[in-house]
GROMACS .gro file of C-alpha atoms in nm:
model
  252
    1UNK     CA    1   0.000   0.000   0.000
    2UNK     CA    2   0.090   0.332  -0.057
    3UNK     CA    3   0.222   0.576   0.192
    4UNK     CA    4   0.325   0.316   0.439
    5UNK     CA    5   0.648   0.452   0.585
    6UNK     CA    6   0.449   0.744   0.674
    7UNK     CA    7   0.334   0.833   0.942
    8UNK     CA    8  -0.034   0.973   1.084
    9UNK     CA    9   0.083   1.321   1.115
   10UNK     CA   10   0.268   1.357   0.779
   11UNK     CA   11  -0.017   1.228   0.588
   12UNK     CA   12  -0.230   1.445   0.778
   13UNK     CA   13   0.015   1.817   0.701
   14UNK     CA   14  -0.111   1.970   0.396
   15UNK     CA   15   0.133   1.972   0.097
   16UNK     CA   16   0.214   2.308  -0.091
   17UNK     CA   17   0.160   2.251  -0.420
   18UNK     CA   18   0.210   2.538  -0.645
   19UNK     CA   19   0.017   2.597  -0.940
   20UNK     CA   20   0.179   2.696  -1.256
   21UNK     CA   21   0.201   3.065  -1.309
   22UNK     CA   22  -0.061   3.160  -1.614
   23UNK     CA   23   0.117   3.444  -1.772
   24UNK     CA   24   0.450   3.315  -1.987
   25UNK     CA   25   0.624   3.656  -2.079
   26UNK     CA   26   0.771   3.779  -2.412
   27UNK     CA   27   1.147   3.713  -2.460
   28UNK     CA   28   1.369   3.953  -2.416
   29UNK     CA   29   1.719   4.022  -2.606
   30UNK     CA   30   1.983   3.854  -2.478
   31UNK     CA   31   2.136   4.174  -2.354
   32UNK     CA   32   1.797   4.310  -2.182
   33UNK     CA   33   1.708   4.252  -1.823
   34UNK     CA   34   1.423   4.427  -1.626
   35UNK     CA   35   1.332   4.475  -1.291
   36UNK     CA   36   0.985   4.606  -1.174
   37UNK     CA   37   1.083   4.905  -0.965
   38UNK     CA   38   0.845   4.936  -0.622
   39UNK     CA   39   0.764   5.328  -0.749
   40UNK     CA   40   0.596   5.171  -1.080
   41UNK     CA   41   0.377   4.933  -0.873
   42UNK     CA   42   0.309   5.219  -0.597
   43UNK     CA   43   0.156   5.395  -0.879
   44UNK     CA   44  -0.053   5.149  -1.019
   45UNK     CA   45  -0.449   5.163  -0.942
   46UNK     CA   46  -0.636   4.906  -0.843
   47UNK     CA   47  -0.888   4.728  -0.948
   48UNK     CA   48  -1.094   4.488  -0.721
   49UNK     CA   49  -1.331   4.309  -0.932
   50UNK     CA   50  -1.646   4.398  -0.758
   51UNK     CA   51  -1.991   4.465  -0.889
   52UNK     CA   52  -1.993   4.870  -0.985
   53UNK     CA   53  -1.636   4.907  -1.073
   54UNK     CA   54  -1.537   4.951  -1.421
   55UNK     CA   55  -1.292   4.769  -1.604
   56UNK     CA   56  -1.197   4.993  -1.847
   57UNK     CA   57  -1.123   5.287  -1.687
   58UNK     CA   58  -0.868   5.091  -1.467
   59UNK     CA   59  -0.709   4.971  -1.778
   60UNK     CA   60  -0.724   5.324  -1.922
   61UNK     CA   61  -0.543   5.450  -1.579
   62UNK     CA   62  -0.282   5.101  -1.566
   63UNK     CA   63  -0.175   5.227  -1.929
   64UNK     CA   64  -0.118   5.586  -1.859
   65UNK     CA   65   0.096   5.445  -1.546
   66UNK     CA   66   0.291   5.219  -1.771
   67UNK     CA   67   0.337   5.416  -2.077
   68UNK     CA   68   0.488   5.717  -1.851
   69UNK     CA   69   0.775   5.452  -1.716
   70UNK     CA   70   0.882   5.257  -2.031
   71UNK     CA   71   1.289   5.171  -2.029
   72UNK     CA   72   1.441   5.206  -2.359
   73UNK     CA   73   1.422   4.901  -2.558
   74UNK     CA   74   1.185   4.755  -2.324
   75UNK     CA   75   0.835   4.614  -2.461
   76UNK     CA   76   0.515   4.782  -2.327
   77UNK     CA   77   0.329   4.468  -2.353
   78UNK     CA   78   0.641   4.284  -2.130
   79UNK     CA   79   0.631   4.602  -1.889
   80UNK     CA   80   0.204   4.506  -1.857
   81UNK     CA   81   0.229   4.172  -1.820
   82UNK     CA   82   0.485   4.203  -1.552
   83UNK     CA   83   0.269   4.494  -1.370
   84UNK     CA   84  -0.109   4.346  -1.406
   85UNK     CA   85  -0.066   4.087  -1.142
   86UNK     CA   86   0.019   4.385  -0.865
   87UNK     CA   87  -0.264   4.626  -1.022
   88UNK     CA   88  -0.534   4.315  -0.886
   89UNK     CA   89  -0.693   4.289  -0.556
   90UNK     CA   90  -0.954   4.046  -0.384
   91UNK     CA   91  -1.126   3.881  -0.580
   92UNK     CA   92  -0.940   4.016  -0.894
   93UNK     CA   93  -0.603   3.839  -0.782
   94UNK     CA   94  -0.785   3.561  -0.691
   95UNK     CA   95  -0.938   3.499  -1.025
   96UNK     CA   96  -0.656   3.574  -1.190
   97UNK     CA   97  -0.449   3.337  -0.969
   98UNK     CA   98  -0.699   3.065  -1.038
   99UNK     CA   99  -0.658   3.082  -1.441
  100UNK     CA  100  -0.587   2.780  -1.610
  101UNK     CA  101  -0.503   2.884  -1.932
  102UNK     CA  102  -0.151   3.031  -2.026
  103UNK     CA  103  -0.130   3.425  -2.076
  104UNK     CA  104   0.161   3.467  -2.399
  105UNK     CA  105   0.019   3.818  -2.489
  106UNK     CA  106  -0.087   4.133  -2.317
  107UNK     CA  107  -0.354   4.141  -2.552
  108UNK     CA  108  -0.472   3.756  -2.447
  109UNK     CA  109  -0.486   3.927  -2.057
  110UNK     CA  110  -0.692   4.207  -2.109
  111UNK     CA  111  -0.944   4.056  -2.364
  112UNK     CA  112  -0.998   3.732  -2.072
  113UNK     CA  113  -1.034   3.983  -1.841
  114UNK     CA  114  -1.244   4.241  -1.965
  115UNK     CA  115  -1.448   3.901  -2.091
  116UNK     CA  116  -1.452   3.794  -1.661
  117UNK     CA  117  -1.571   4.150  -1.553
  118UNK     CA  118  -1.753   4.330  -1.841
  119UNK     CA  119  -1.997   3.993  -1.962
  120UNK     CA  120  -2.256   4.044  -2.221
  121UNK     CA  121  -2.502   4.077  -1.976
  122UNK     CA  122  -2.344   4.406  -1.851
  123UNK     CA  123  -2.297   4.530  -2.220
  124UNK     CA  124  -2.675   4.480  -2.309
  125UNK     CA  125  -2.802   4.681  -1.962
  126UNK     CA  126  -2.542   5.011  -2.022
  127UNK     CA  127  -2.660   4.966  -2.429
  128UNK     CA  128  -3.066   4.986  -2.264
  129UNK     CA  129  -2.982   5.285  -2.019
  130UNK     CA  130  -2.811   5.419  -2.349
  131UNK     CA  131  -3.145   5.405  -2.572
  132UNK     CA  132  -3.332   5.481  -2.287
  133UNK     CA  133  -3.159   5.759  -2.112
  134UNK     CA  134  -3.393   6.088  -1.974
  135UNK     CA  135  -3.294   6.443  -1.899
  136UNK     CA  136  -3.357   6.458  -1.519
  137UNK     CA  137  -3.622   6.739  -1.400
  138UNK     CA  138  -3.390   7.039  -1.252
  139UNK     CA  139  -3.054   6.905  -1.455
  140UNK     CA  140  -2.920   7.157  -1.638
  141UNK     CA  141  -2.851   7.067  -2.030
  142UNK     CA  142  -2.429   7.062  -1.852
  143UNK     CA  143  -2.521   6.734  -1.625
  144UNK     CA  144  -2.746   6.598  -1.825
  145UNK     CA  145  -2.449   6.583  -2.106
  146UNK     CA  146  -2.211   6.507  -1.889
  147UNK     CA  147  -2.396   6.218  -1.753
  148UNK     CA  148  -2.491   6.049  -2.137
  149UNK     CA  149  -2.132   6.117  -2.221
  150UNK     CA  150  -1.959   5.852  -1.894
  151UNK     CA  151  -2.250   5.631  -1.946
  152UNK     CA  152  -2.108   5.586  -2.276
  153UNK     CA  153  -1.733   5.590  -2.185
  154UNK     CA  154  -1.836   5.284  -1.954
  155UNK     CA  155  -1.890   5.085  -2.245
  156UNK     CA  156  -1.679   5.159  -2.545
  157UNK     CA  157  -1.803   4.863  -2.730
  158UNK     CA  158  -2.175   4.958  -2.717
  159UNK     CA  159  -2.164   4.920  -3.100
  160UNK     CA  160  -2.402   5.251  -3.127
  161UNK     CA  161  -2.366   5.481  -3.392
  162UNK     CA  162  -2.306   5.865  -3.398
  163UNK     CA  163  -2.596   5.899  -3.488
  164UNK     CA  164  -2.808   5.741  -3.271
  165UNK     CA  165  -2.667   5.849  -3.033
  166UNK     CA  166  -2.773   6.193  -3.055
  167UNK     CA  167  -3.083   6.108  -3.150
  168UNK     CA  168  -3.103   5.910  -2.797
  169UNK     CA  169  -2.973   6.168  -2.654
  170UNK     CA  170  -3.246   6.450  -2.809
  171UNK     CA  171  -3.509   6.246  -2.746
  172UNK     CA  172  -3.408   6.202  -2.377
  173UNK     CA  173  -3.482   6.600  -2.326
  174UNK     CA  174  -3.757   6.810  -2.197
  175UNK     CA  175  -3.961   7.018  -2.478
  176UNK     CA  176  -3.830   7.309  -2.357
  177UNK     CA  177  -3.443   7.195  -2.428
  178UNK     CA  178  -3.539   7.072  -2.748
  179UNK     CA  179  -3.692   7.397  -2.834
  180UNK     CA  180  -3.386   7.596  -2.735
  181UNK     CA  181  -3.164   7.349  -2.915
  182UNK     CA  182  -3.328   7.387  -3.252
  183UNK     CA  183  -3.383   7.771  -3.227
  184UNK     CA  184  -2.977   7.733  -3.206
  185UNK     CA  185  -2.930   7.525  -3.460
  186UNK     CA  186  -3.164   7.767  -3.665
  187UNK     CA  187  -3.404   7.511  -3.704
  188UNK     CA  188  -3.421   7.139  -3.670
  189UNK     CA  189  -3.109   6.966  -3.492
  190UNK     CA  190  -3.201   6.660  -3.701
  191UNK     CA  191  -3.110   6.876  -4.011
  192UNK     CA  192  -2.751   6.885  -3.878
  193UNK     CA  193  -2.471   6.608  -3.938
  194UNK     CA  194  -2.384   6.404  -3.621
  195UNK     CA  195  -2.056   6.568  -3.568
  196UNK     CA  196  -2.178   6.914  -3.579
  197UNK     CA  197  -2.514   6.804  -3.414
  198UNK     CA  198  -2.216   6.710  -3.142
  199UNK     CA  199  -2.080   7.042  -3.145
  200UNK     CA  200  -2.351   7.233  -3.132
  201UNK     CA  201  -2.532   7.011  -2.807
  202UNK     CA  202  -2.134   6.994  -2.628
  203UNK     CA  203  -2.102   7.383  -2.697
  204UNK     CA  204  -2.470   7.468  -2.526
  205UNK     CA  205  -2.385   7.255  -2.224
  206UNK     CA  206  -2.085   7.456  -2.192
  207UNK     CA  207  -2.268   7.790  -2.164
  208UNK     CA  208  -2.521   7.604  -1.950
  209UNK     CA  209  -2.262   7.528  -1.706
  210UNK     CA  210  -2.082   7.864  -1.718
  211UNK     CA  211  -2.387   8.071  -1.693
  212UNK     CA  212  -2.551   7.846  -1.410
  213UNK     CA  213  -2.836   7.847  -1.634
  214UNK     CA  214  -3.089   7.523  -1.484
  215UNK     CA  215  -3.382   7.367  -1.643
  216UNK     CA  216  -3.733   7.515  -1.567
  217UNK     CA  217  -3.987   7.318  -1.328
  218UNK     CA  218  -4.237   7.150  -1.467
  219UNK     CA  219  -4.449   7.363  -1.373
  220UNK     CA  220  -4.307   7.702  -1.540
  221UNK     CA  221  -4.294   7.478  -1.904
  222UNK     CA  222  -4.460   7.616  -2.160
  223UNK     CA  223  -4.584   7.280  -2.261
  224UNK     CA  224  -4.738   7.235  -1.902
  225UNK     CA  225  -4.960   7.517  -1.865
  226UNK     CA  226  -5.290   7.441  -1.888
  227UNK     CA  227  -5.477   7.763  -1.833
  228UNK     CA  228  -5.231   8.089  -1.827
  229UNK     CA  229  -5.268   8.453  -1.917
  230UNK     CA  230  -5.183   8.601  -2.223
  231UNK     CA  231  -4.947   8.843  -2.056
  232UNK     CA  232  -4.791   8.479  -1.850
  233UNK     CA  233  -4.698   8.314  -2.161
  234UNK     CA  234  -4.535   8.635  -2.306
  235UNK     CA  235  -4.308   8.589  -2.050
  236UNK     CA  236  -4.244   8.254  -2.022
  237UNK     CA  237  -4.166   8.335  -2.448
  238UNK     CA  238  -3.992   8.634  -2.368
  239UNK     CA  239  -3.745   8.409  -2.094
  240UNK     CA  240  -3.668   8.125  -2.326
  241UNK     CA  241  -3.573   8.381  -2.632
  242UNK     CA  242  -3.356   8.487  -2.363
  243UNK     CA  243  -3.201   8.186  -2.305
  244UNK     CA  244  -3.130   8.107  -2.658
  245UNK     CA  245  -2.986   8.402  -2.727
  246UNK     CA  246  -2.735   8.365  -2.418
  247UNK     CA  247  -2.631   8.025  -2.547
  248UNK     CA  248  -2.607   8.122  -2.883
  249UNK     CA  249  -2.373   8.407  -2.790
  250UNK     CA  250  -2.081   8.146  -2.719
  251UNK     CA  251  -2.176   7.918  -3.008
  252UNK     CA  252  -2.079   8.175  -3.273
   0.00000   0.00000   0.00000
């Protein structure tokens, strides 16, 4: 039988078995060497693997890190392979630690990772809240903006086109935005090309912010007055031309 000359307690003490290490690194020349320096990996963010974090924005940050301490002659891709491991923590190092397969490219790691923490499932929700997305009541045209624009960056791969895009993001707005957008775009923003349909929207949130300029209740809409006074919606007219006007100033 096997195991025989040993005895109760040896069998019993766990064995350290290592598992093989799944990133194999590029070859370097002969002459090269390279030795991760303890300021690089200070630097480097980190990225935990839990539920509302986002994946690409920590590889966005671990390649500005890297890029900014590249030795001559030295590989980026070699540099990133070497640093990824120490960018990982909790569960991220763990699932990492628990691949099977074997890493030969930087390109193989961050495609099997971004697969592990950005699944399809995740792409199809941010692509809904895309399609789906509403101007909040009291956000200014600035937040609003802002906010479609980093629901966007969260998911480069949405697969959306310029296009739609804006037109998600028009349809999104109140009628009183949209009625102030096309007075500035002298007419219809749908008449404009998507890049200068772009312009036009990111140069109007600009002035929005600037100006502290905030949406109108609901209940000072044009659109949402029931009964009013002639001499009421004069000025409720006589504001938004106002408005428009003060956005167009920094448009042209």
């Amino acid at each position: 039988m096997e195991n025989n000359d040993r005895t109760l307690k040896e069998l019993a003490t766990p064995d350290v078995v290592y598992q093989l290490w799944c990133i194999q690194y590029p070859q370097l020349e002969p002459a090269q060497t390279y030795e991760l320096k303890y300021g690089l990996i200070h630097l480097l963010p980190k990225f935990h693997g839990l539920v509302g974090e986002d994946p690409y924005k920590h590889l966005k940050e671990f390649h500005v890190v890297c890029s900014t301490m590249k030795p001559q002659g030295i590989p980026e891709d070699y540099i990133k392979m070497k640093a990824f491991p120490f960018s990982l923590d909790g569960a991220a190092k763990d699932w990492l630690y628990l691949q099977p397969a074997l890493f030969n490219t930087w390109g193989d790691m961050k495609c099997t990772s971004l697969e592990k923490f950005f699944p399809a499932s995740r792409t199809a929700t941010i692509r809904k809240e895309i399609c789906g997305i509403r101007k909040h009541t009291r956000e200014t045209l600035h937040e609003y903006w802002e906010r479609f624009n980093k629901l966007c960056a969260t998911c480069p791969h949405h697969q959306i086109n310029e296009q739609l895009l804006i037109q998600y993001f028009y349809e999104g707005l109140s009628m009183m935005d949209i009625s102030m957008i096309n007075a500035a775009s002298g007419g219809a923003l749908m008449d404009k090309t998507p890049p200068a349909a772009r312009h036009l929207i990111s140069n109007m949130a600009s002035n929005t912010h600037q100006f502290g300029i905030r949406g109108m209740s609901q209940s000072r809409m044009v659109n949402g007055i029931s009964v009013a006074s002639n001499q009421r919606l004069k000025n409720q007219l006589t504001e938004l031309t106002s408005l428009v006007r003060q956005l167009v100033v920094g448009i042209h």
